[in-house]
mmCIF file of C-alpha atoms in Angstrom:
data_model
loop_
_atom_site.group_PDB
_atom_site.id
_atom_site.type_symbol
_atom_site.label_atom_id
_atom_site.label_comp_id
_atom_site.label_asym_id
_atom_site.label_seq_id
_atom_site.Cartn_x
_atom_site.Cartn_y
_atom_site.Cartn_z
ATOM 1 C CA UNK A 1112 -124.230 115.584 163.419
ATOM 2 C CA UNK A 1113 -127.608 114.490 162.066
ATOM 3 C CA UNK A 1114 -128.383 110.795 161.653
ATOM 4 C CA UNK A 1115 -129.672 109.260 158.449
ATOM 5 C CA UNK A 1116 -133.233 108.844 159.707
ATOM 6 C CA UNK A 1117 -133.554 112.529 160.591
ATOM 7 C CA UNK A 1118 -132.284 113.604 157.170
ATOM 8 C CA UNK A 1119 -134.709 111.107 155.638
ATOM 9 C CA UNK A 1120 -137.562 112.841 157.457
ATOM 10 C CA UNK A 1121 -136.479 116.161 155.923
ATOM 11 C CA UNK A 1122 -136.643 114.554 152.473
ATOM 12 C CA UNK A 1123 -140.168 113.320 153.192
ATOM 13 C CA UNK A 1124 -141.120 116.768 154.495
ATOM 14 C CA UNK A 1125 -140.032 118.619 151.373
ATOM 15 C CA UNK A 1126 -141.575 116.071 148.973
ATOM 16 C CA UNK A 1127 -144.919 115.552 150.711
ATOM 17 C CA UNK A 1128 -147.649 115.935 148.037
ATOM 18 C CA UNK A 1129 -145.082 117.676 145.798
ATOM 19 C CA UNK A 1130 -146.699 116.129 142.704
ATOM 20 C CA UNK A 1131 -149.843 118.247 143.059
ATOM 21 C CA UNK A 1132 -150.542 121.278 140.872
ATOM 22 C CA UNK A 1133 -150.635 123.573 143.897
ATOM 23 C CA UNK A 1134 -148.929 121.766 146.783
ATOM 24 C CA UNK A 1135 -148.929 123.328 150.229
ATOM 25 C CA UNK A 1136 -145.608 125.215 150.602
ATOM 26 C CA UNK A 1137 -143.062 123.206 152.586
ATOM 27 C CA UNK A 1138 -142.122 124.394 156.078
ATOM 28 C CA UNK A 1139 -138.581 123.009 155.877
ATOM 29 C CA UNK A 1140 -135.838 125.287 157.194
ATOM 30 C CA UNK A 1141 -132.912 126.581 155.129
ATOM 31 C CA UNK A 1142 -130.452 124.502 157.170
ATOM 32 C CA UNK A 1143 -132.494 121.338 156.739
ATOM 33 C CA UNK A 1144 -132.882 121.939 153.007
ATOM 34 C CA UNK A 1145 -129.147 122.522 152.618
ATOM 35 C CA UNK A 1146 -128.495 119.227 154.398
ATOM 36 C CA UNK A 1147 -130.499 117.166 151.906
ATOM 37 C CA UNK A 1148 -130.037 119.102 148.655
ATOM 38 C CA UNK A 1149 -127.080 116.945 147.464
ATOM 39 C CA UNK A 1150 -129.251 113.850 147.906
ATOM 40 C CA UNK A 1151 -132.247 115.455 146.175
ATOM 41 C CA UNK A 1152 -130.095 116.437 143.207
ATOM 42 C CA UNK A 1153 -128.364 113.064 142.959
ATOM 43 C CA UNK A 1154 -131.639 111.121 142.987
ATOM 44 C CA UNK A 1155 -133.471 113.302 140.458
ATOM 45 C CA UNK A 1156 -135.790 114.823 143.057
ATOM 46 C CA UNK A 1157 -134.604 118.410 142.629
ATOM 47 C CA UNK A 1158 -137.440 119.518 140.357
ATOM 48 C CA UNK A 1159 -140.150 118.297 142.716
ATOM 49 C CA UNK A 1160 -138.411 119.822 145.726
ATOM 50 C CA UNK A 1161 -138.237 123.180 143.919
ATOM 51 C CA UNK A 1162 -141.929 122.937 143.019
ATOM 52 C CA UNK A 1163 -142.710 122.623 146.726
ATOM 53 C CA UNK A 1164 -140.427 125.413 148.047
ATOM 54 C CA UNK A 1165 -140.525 127.937 145.199
ATOM 55 C CA UNK A 1166 -142.920 130.294 147.010
ATOM 56 C CA UNK A 1167 -141.202 130.064 150.407
ATOM 57 C CA UNK A 1168 -138.297 131.944 151.973
ATOM 58 C CA UNK A 1169 -135.941 129.003 151.432
ATOM 59 C CA UNK A 1170 -136.643 129.234 147.709
ATOM 60 C CA UNK A 1171 -134.100 132.060 147.474
ATOM 61 C CA UNK A 1172 -131.486 130.322 149.624
ATOM 62 C CA UNK A 1173 -128.334 128.832 148.125
ATOM 63 C CA UNK A 1174 -129.859 125.339 148.286
ATOM 64 C CA UNK A 1175 -133.120 126.624 146.839
ATOM 65 C CA UNK A 1176 -131.352 128.122 143.832
ATOM 66 C CA UNK A 1177 -129.561 124.819 143.200
ATOM 67 C CA UNK A 1178 -132.932 123.091 143.122
ATOM 68 C CA UNK A 1179 -134.273 125.746 140.756
ATOM 69 C CA UNK A 1180 -131.370 125.134 138.382
ATOM 70 C CA UNK A 1181 -132.080 121.389 138.558
ATOM 71 C CA UNK A 1182 -135.703 122.087 137.688
ATOM 72 C CA UNK A 1183 -134.702 124.151 134.632
ATOM 73 C CA UNK A 1184 -132.282 121.425 133.548
ATOM 74 C CA UNK A 1185 -135.016 118.808 133.885
ATOM 75 C CA UNK A 1186 -137.357 120.893 131.718
ATOM 76 C CA UNK A 1187 -134.765 120.832 128.939
ATOM 77 C CA UNK A 1188 -134.038 117.145 129.497
ATOM 78 C CA UNK A 1189 -137.724 116.297 129.270
ATOM 79 C CA UNK A 1190 -138.041 118.110 125.935
ATOM 80 C CA UNK A 1191 -135.101 116.143 124.542
ATOM 81 C CA UNK A 1192 -136.437 112.822 125.783
ATOM 82 C CA UNK A 1193 -139.853 113.454 124.274
ATOM 83 C CA UNK A 1194 -138.199 113.903 120.882
ATOM 84 C CA UNK A 1195 -136.246 110.677 121.392
ATOM 85 C CA UNK A 1196 -139.409 108.768 122.292
ATOM 86 C CA UNK A 1197 -141.191 109.984 119.162
ATOM 87 C CA UNK A 1198 -138.144 109.015 117.076
ATOM 88 C CA UNK A 1199 -137.914 105.547 118.634
ATOM 89 C CA UNK A 1200 -141.599 104.836 118.005
ATOM 90 C CA UNK A 1201 -141.340 106.085 114.422
ATOM 91 C CA UNK A 1202 -138.290 103.913 113.741
ATOM 92 C CA UNK A 1203 -139.893 100.769 115.155
ATOM 93 C CA UNK A 1204 -143.280 101.342 113.554
ATOM 94 C CA UNK A 1205 -141.607 101.791 110.169
ATOM 95 C CA UNK A 1206 -140.360 98.220 110.657
ATOM 96 C CA UNK A 1207 -143.807 96.942 111.604
ATOM 97 C CA UNK A 1208 -143.005 96.793 115.330
ATOM 98 C CA UNK A 1209 -145.419 98.316 117.851
ATOM 99 C CA UNK A 1210 -143.540 99.035 121.116
ATOM 100 C CA UNK A 1211 -144.904 99.593 124.600
ATOM 101 C CA UNK A 1212 -143.531 102.411 126.759
ATOM 102 C CA UNK A 1213 -143.261 101.800 130.506
ATOM 103 C CA UNK A 1214 -142.315 104.007 133.471
ATOM 104 C CA UNK A 1215 -140.360 107.174 132.696
ATOM 105 C CA UNK A 1216 -142.272 109.514 130.417
ATOM 106 C CA UNK A 1217 -145.402 107.374 130.782
ATOM 107 C CA UNK A 1218 -145.487 108.697 134.367
ATOM 108 C CA UNK A 1219 -143.879 112.094 133.716
ATOM 109 C CA UNK A 1220 -146.790 113.049 131.447
ATOM 110 C CA UNK A 1221 -149.146 112.918 134.458
ATOM 111 C CA UNK A 1222 -147.297 115.622 136.396
ATOM 112 C CA UNK A 1223 -148.825 119.131 136.369
ATOM 113 C CA UNK A 1224 -145.905 120.699 134.531
ATOM 114 C CA UNK A 1225 -142.622 119.961 132.735
ATOM 115 C CA UNK A 1226 -139.384 119.440 134.611
ATOM 116 C CA UNK A 1227 -140.861 117.957 137.771
ATOM 117 C CA UNK A 1228 -139.579 114.453 137.179
ATOM 118 C CA UNK A 1229 -136.090 113.469 136.099
ATOM 119 C CA UNK A 1230 -136.005 110.563 133.651
ATOM 120 C CA UNK A 1231 -132.961 109.206 131.853
ATOM 121 C CA UNK A 1232 -133.614 105.890 130.125
ATOM 122 C CA UNK A 1233 -136.532 104.981 127.871
ATOM 123 C CA UNK A 1234 -138.063 101.583 128.705
ATOM 124 C CA UNK A 1235 -139.588 99.934 125.646
ATOM 125 C CA UNK A 1236 -141.182 96.501 125.489
ATOM 126 C CA UNK A 1237 -141.537 94.460 122.304
ATOM 127 C CA UNK A 1238 -142.488 90.866 121.581
ATOM 128 C CA UNK A 1239 -139.692 88.316 121.924
ATOM 129 C CA UNK A 1240 -139.692 87.482 118.212
ATOM 130 C CA UNK A 1241 -139.192 91.183 117.424
ATOM 131 C CA UNK A 1242 -136.344 91.829 119.848
ATOM 132 C CA UNK A 1243 -133.347 91.398 117.548
ATOM 133 C CA UNK A 1244 -134.953 93.381 114.752
ATOM 134 C CA UNK A 1245 -135.945 96.128 117.181
ATOM 135 C CA UNK A 1246 -132.438 96.264 118.624
ATOM 136 C CA UNK A 1247 -130.970 96.598 115.141
ATOM 137 C CA UNK A 1248 -133.414 99.345 114.171
ATOM 138 C CA UNK A 1249 -132.721 101.313 117.342
ATOM 139 C CA UNK A 1250 -128.936 101.048 117.110
ATOM 140 C CA UNK A 1251 -128.554 104.399 115.350
ATOM 141 C CA UNK A 1252 -130.478 106.195 118.105
ATOM 142 C CA UNK A 1253 -128.397 104.456 120.772
ATOM 143 C CA UNK A 1254 -125.214 105.494 118.975
ATOM 144 C CA UNK A 1255 -126.425 109.096 119.151
ATOM 145 C CA UNK A 1256 -126.639 108.869 122.943
ATOM 146 C CA UNK A 1257 -130.286 107.905 123.381
ATOM 147 C CA UNK A 1258 -130.527 105.732 126.489
ATOM 148 C CA UNK A 1259 -132.890 102.937 125.483
ATOM 149 C CA UNK A 1260 -133.710 99.892 127.572
ATOM 150 C CA UNK A 1261 -135.341 97.160 125.488
ATOM 151 C CA UNK A 1262 -137.515 94.536 127.214
ATOM 152 C CA UNK A 1263 -139.488 91.525 126.054
ATOM 153 C CA UNK A 1264 -141.287 91.156 129.389
ATOM 154 C CA UNK A 1265 -141.674 92.731 132.811
ATOM 155 C CA UNK A 1266 -141.356 89.607 134.903
ATOM 156 C CA UNK A 1267 -142.539 90.994 138.276
ATOM 157 C CA UNK A 1268 -145.896 91.895 136.726
ATOM 158 C CA UNK A 1269 -146.941 88.236 136.348
ATOM 159 C CA UNK A 1270 -148.404 89.111 132.941
ATOM 160 C CA UNK A 1271 -147.772 87.840 129.429
ATOM 161 C CA UNK A 1272 -146.693 90.412 126.858
ATOM 162 C CA UNK A 1273 -149.972 89.881 125.020
ATOM 163 C CA UNK A 1274 -151.895 90.767 128.182
ATOM 164 C CA UNK A 1275 -149.875 93.972 128.431
ATOM 165 C CA UNK A 1276 -150.781 94.890 124.854
ATOM 166 C CA UNK A 1277 -154.465 94.118 125.405
ATOM 167 C CA UNK A 1278 -154.607 96.458 128.407
ATOM 168 C CA UNK A 1279 -152.356 99.160 126.908
ATOM 169 C CA UNK A 1280 -153.524 102.570 125.729
ATOM 170 C CA UNK A 1281 -152.427 105.218 123.248
ATOM 171 C CA UNK A 1282 -151.661 108.723 124.516
ATOM 172 C CA UNK A 1283 -150.668 111.834 122.546
ATOM 173 C CA UNK A 1284 -147.144 113.214 122.468
ATOM 174 C CA UNK A 1285 -147.010 116.171 120.130
ATOM 175 C CA UNK A 1286 -148.410 114.914 116.838
ATOM 176 C CA UNK A 1287 -147.549 111.285 117.635
ATOM 177 C CA UNK A 1288 -149.511 108.603 119.466
ATOM 178 C CA UNK A 1289 -147.478 106.669 122.027
ATOM 179 C CA UNK A 1290 -148.572 103.267 123.311
ATOM 180 C CA UNK A 1291 -148.083 102.985 127.073
ATOM 181 C CA UNK A 1292 -148.922 100.353 129.655
ATOM 182 C CA UNK A 1293 -152.482 100.459 130.925
ATOM 183 C CA UNK A 1294 -152.930 102.209 134.285
ATOM 184 C CA UNK A 1295 -153.210 98.930 136.209
ATOM 185 C CA UNK A 1296 -150.016 97.448 134.764
ATOM 186 C CA UNK A 1297 -148.197 100.773 135.004
ATOM 187 C CA UNK A 1298 -148.982 101.254 138.685
ATOM 188 C CA UNK A 1299 -148.150 97.653 139.576
ATOM 189 C CA UNK A 1300 -144.819 97.898 137.743
ATOM 190 C CA UNK A 1301 -143.968 101.201 139.440
ATOM 191 C CA UNK A 1302 -144.601 99.625 142.841
ATOM 192 C CA UNK A 1303 -142.568 96.476 142.247
ATOM 193 C CA UNK A 1304 -139.701 98.296 140.528
ATOM 194 C CA UNK A 1305 -139.443 100.705 143.461
ATOM 195 C CA UNK A 1306 -139.368 97.881 146.018
ATOM 196 C CA UNK A 1307 -136.832 95.903 143.972
ATOM 197 C CA UNK A 1308 -134.452 98.859 144.173
ATOM 198 C CA UNK A 1309 -135.058 99.540 147.839
ATOM 199 C CA UNK A 1310 -136.924 102.862 147.386
ATOM 200 C CA UNK A 1311 -133.582 104.649 147.113
ATOM 201 C CA UNK A 1312 -135.027 107.344 144.808
ATOM 202 C CA UNK A 1313 -137.786 109.379 146.531
ATOM 203 C CA UNK A 1314 -139.217 110.392 143.151
ATOM 204 C CA UNK A 1315 -140.465 106.822 142.742
ATOM 205 C CA UNK A 1316 -142.697 107.221 145.791
ATOM 206 C CA UNK A 1317 -143.891 110.566 144.412
ATOM 207 C CA UNK A 1318 -144.791 108.701 141.210
ATOM 208 C CA UNK A 1319 -147.023 106.404 143.250
ATOM 209 C CA UNK A 1320 -148.666 109.348 144.976
ATOM 210 C CA UNK A 1321 -149.349 110.996 141.628
ATOM 211 C CA UNK A 1322 -150.620 107.769 140.069
ATOM 212 C CA UNK A 1323 -152.917 107.055 143.025
ATOM 213 C CA UNK A 1324 -154.476 110.500 142.744
ATOM 214 C CA UNK A 1325 -154.807 110.238 138.937
ATOM 215 C CA UNK A 1326 -156.473 106.831 138.572
ATOM 216 C CA UNK A 1327 -159.303 106.656 136.028
ATOM 217 C CA UNK A 1328 -162.804 105.981 137.337
ATOM 218 C CA UNK A 1329 -162.831 102.560 135.660
ATOM 219 C CA UNK A 1330 -159.533 101.409 137.205
ATOM 220 C CA UNK A 1331 -159.711 97.609 137.467
ATOM 221 C CA UNK A 1332 -158.570 96.758 140.996
ATOM 222 C CA UNK A 1333 -159.115 93.020 140.503
ATOM 223 C CA UNK A 1334 -156.814 92.955 137.480
ATOM 224 C CA UNK A 1335 -154.327 95.233 139.257
ATOM 225 C CA UNK A 1336 -153.974 92.803 142.170
ATOM 226 C CA UNK A 1337 -153.931 89.657 140.004
ATOM 227 C CA UNK A 1338 -150.639 87.776 140.080
ATOM 228 C CA UNK A 1339 -148.432 86.250 142.751
ATOM 229 C CA UNK A 1340 -149.753 86.913 146.237
ATOM 230 C CA UNK A 1341 -146.440 88.138 147.626
ATOM 231 C CA UNK A 1342 -145.989 90.554 144.746
ATOM 232 C CA UNK A 1343 -149.503 91.864 145.299
ATOM 233 C CA UNK A 1344 -148.876 92.241 149.021
ATOM 234 C CA UNK A 1345 -145.680 94.143 148.251
ATOM 235 C CA UNK A 1346 -147.737 96.426 146.016
ATOM 236 C CA UNK A 1347 -150.107 97.094 148.934
ATOM 237 C CA UNK A 1348 -147.142 98.086 151.087
ATOM 238 C CA UNK A 1349 -145.719 100.343 148.372
ATOM 239 C CA UNK A 1350 -149.009 102.212 148.033
ATOM 240 C CA UNK A 1351 -149.304 102.346 151.808
ATOM 241 C CA UNK A 1352 -145.883 104.011 151.938
ATOM 242 C CA UNK A 1353 -146.992 106.707 149.491
ATOM 243 C CA UNK A 1354 -150.065 107.326 151.624
ATOM 244 C CA UNK A 1355 -148.407 107.267 155.035
ATOM 245 C CA UNK A 1356 -145.046 108.877 154.260
ATOM 246 C CA UNK A 1357 -145.900 111.437 151.557
ATOM 247 C CA UNK A 1358 -149.590 112.050 152.177
ATOM 248 C CA UNK A 1359 -150.955 110.492 148.986
ATOM 249 C CA UNK A 1360 -154.752 110.420 148.957
ATOM 250 C CA UNK A 1361 -156.265 106.954 148.530
ATOM 251 C CA UNK A 1362 -159.083 106.765 145.959
ATOM 252 C CA UNK A 1363 -162.580 106.550 147.416
ATOM 253 C CA UNK A 1364 -163.128 103.204 145.714
ATOM 254 C CA UNK A 1365 -159.927 101.697 147.122
ATOM 255 C CA UNK A 1366 -160.392 98.059 148.132
ATOM 256 C CA UNK A 1367 -160.415 97.269 151.834
ATOM 257 C CA UNK A 1368 -157.156 95.347 151.420
ATOM 258 C CA UNK A 1369 -155.427 98.640 150.636
ATOM 259 C CA UNK A 1370 -157.199 100.742 153.239
ATOM 260 C CA UNK A 1371 -156.602 98.215 156.010
ATOM 261 C CA UNK A 1372 -153.064 97.018 155.187
ATOM 262 C CA UNK A 1373 -150.879 97.651 158.223
ATOM 263 C CA UNK A 1374 -147.307 98.402 157.214
ATOM 264 C CA UNK A 1375 -144.589 96.322 158.908
ATOM 265 C CA UNK A 1376 -142.907 98.292 161.695
ATOM 266 C CA UNK A 1377 -139.549 98.220 159.912
ATOM 267 C CA UNK A 1378 -140.780 99.555 156.555
ATOM 268 C CA UNK A 1379 -141.063 103.337 157.066
ATOM 269 C CA UNK A 1380 -137.843 103.512 159.153
ATOM 270 C CA UNK A 1381 -136.019 101.633 156.367
ATOM 271 C CA UNK A 1382 -137.120 104.210 153.798
ATOM 272 C CA UNK A 1383 -136.119 107.153 156.005
ATOM 273 C CA UNK A 1384 -132.753 105.553 156.745
ATOM 274 C CA UNK A 1385 -132.154 105.037 153.018
ATOM 275 C CA UNK A 1386 -133.134 108.609 152.146
ATOM 276 C CA UNK A 1387 -130.751 109.947 154.764
ATOM 277 C CA UNK A 1388 -127.721 108.322 153.158
ATOM 278 C CA UNK A 1389 -125.582 110.446 150.881
ATOM 279 C CA UNK A 1390 -124.150 107.511 148.916
ATOM 280 C CA UNK A 1391 -125.597 104.568 147.012
ATOM 281 C CA UNK A 1392 -123.969 101.843 144.946
ATOM 282 C CA UNK A 1393 -126.036 102.781 141.896
ATOM 283 C CA UNK A 1394 -123.946 105.943 141.664
ATOM 284 C CA UNK A 1395 -120.608 104.172 142.041
ATOM 285 C CA UNK A 1396 -118.371 102.008 139.893
ATOM 286 C CA UNK A 1397 -119.483 98.395 139.269
ATOM 287 C CA UNK A 1398 -118.336 95.791 141.770
ATOM 288 C CA UNK A 1399 -116.421 94.015 139.023
ATOM 289 C CA UNK A 1400 -114.162 97.067 138.797
ATOM 290 C CA UNK A 1401 -113.413 96.965 142.527
ATOM 291 C CA UNK A 1402 -112.598 93.256 142.371
ATOM 292 C CA UNK A 1403 -109.936 94.055 139.786
ATOM 293 C CA UNK A 1404 -108.810 97.192 141.654
ATOM 294 C CA UNK A 1405 -109.127 96.372 145.386
ATOM 295 C CA UNK A 1406 -108.673 99.949 146.597
ATOM 296 C CA UNK A 1407 -112.085 100.983 147.822
ATOM 297 C CA UNK A 1408 -113.357 97.380 147.904
ATOM 298 C CA UNK A 1409 -114.523 97.530 151.531
ATOM 299 C CA UNK A 1410 -116.556 100.682 150.904
ATOM 300 C CA UNK A 1411 -118.045 99.117 147.767
ATOM 301 C CA UNK A 1412 -119.118 96.058 149.756
ATOM 302 C CA UNK A 1413 -120.619 98.226 152.482
ATOM 303 C CA UNK A 1414 -122.637 100.210 149.937
ATOM 304 C CA UNK A 1415 -123.999 96.975 148.484
ATOM 305 C CA UNK A 1416 -125.390 95.628 151.724
ATOM 306 C CA UNK A 1417 -129.093 95.548 150.772
ATOM 307 C CA UNK A 1418 -131.586 97.516 152.781
ATOM 308 C CA UNK A 1419 -134.494 95.480 154.221
ATOM 309 C CA UNK A 1420 -136.894 96.492 151.431
ATOM 310 C CA UNK A 1421 -134.577 95.586 148.582
ATOM 311 C CA UNK A 1422 -133.651 92.282 150.194
ATOM 312 C CA UNK A 1423 -137.269 91.293 150.806
ATOM 313 C CA UNK A 1424 -138.370 92.134 147.271
ATOM 314 C CA UNK A 1425 -135.447 90.468 145.515
ATOM 315 C CA UNK A 1426 -135.674 87.142 147.330
ATOM 316 C CA UNK A 1427 -139.471 87.094 147.199
ATOM 317 C CA UNK A 1428 -139.916 87.314 150.951
ATOM 318 C CA UNK A 1429 -143.098 88.331 152.781
ATOM 319 C CA UNK A 1430 -143.602 91.889 154.010
ATOM 320 C CA UNK A 1431 -144.324 90.889 157.599
ATOM 321 C CA UNK A 1432 -142.944 91.679 161.055
ATOM 322 C CA UNK A 1433 -140.169 89.072 160.999
ATOM 323 C CA UNK A 1434 -136.561 90.362 161.214
ATOM 324 C CA UNK A 1435 -135.001 91.111 157.815
ATOM 325 C CA UNK A 1436 -131.438 89.900 158.436
ATOM 326 C CA UNK A 1437 -131.919 86.466 156.860
ATOM 327 C CA UNK A 1438 -133.408 88.055 153.740
ATOM 328 C CA UNK A 1439 -130.485 90.475 153.522
ATOM 329 C CA UNK A 1440 -127.941 87.660 153.791
ATOM 330 C CA UNK A 1441 -129.847 85.579 151.227
ATOM 331 C CA UNK A 1442 -129.960 88.509 148.811
ATOM 332 C CA UNK A 1443 -126.195 88.965 149.118
ATOM 333 C CA UNK A 1444 -125.597 85.305 148.252
ATOM 334 C CA UNK A 1445 -128.075 85.540 145.388
ATOM 335 C CA UNK A 1446 -126.406 88.629 143.949
ATOM 336 C CA UNK A 1447 -122.928 87.156 144.361
ATOM 337 C CA UNK A 1448 -124.030 84.077 142.415
ATOM 338 C CA UNK A 1449 -125.355 86.235 139.584
ATOM 339 C CA UNK A 1450 -122.128 88.192 139.539
ATOM 340 C CA UNK A 1451 -120.012 85.068 139.247
ATOM 341 C CA UNK A 1452 -122.315 83.641 136.579
ATOM 342 C CA UNK A 1453 -121.754 86.735 134.476
ATOM 343 C CA UNK A 1454 -118.020 86.288 134.686
ATOM 344 C CA UNK A 1455 -117.500 89.552 136.578
ATOM 345 C CA UNK A 1456 -117.962 91.536 133.379
ATOM 346 C CA UNK A 1457 -118.086 95.299 133.800
ATOM 347 C CA UNK A 1458 -121.593 96.389 132.883
ATOM 348 C CA UNK A 1459 -122.290 99.487 130.850
ATOM 349 C CA UNK A 1460 -125.869 99.740 132.079
ATOM 350 C CA UNK A 1461 -126.623 101.236 135.468
ATOM 351 C CA UNK A 1462 -129.104 98.536 136.527
ATOM 352 C CA UNK A 1463 -126.909 95.675 135.404
ATOM 353 C CA UNK A 1464 -124.555 96.012 138.370
ATOM 354 C CA UNK A 1465 -125.750 92.784 139.926
ATOM 355 C CA UNK A 1466 -122.660 92.437 142.098
#
């Protein structure tokens, strides 16, 4: 029986540089691919895995065909989401509200073809004074099944909303112009969001690899690293992971802090261990449900034990060589407190399962 770390290495093998237009065909075996395909499909990495193996012998295997079907499904899903994004922007702009799009399609658009990245929710940011009006205007789209996540800030960025607007840019989507975060804010948010959720979706690390290799020539590294020191150091580690684990190429003008940042010894093993697991609490019922229905409670608690990356990021700890156990315990207490403060309400949003 294979251990989690070994399966995690297979995931890294099949996704190495998978974001490139013509990636080197993966050398993964049919048995190895079959062992990780359920995880790839569950975490939205199927399209990228297919892109990497499509011209190999395993591309025609049973697992390969499942990945191909996932890729086709993601192509259709991307087309639908693009229509929803255009609709959401049109609705808000008709009310005099200019939204900002973050993550999701803002990253998907950089990939060399459709269907390579799975994206479900649409993250929009508006000014605080516009939030209620924006929510009301978007209610019809939400009722139709559009998965919208409305923000008035992205706290980990250490930026004001006005700063985000100043550095934002407009990009084409069909006949529409969509305002997205500037490349510096986008990359920083991708890094911190990935760490906050413990790197449990490999596609997030592929996003970083793609973003690193797509940076504009005038990318402002000083602005990118501005903010809390520990957040910025976490960003260095996130980019280092993309480079070391998935072969992302660092830009020639990368600052020495990025080129010389040594990753803590526990970081890469933590990612591989996470990628080797077949279950994750984000794909299970909320903890509040298990507290009301104790059957399965022990398993739910076990799934919610934070991995070292998630614990470090959520409690604001340093990414150094110290043991992670204290951070993991602290994160559990922190999350339990949030759960109790919310009155153990069953959340309808996937990222609201704070318990």
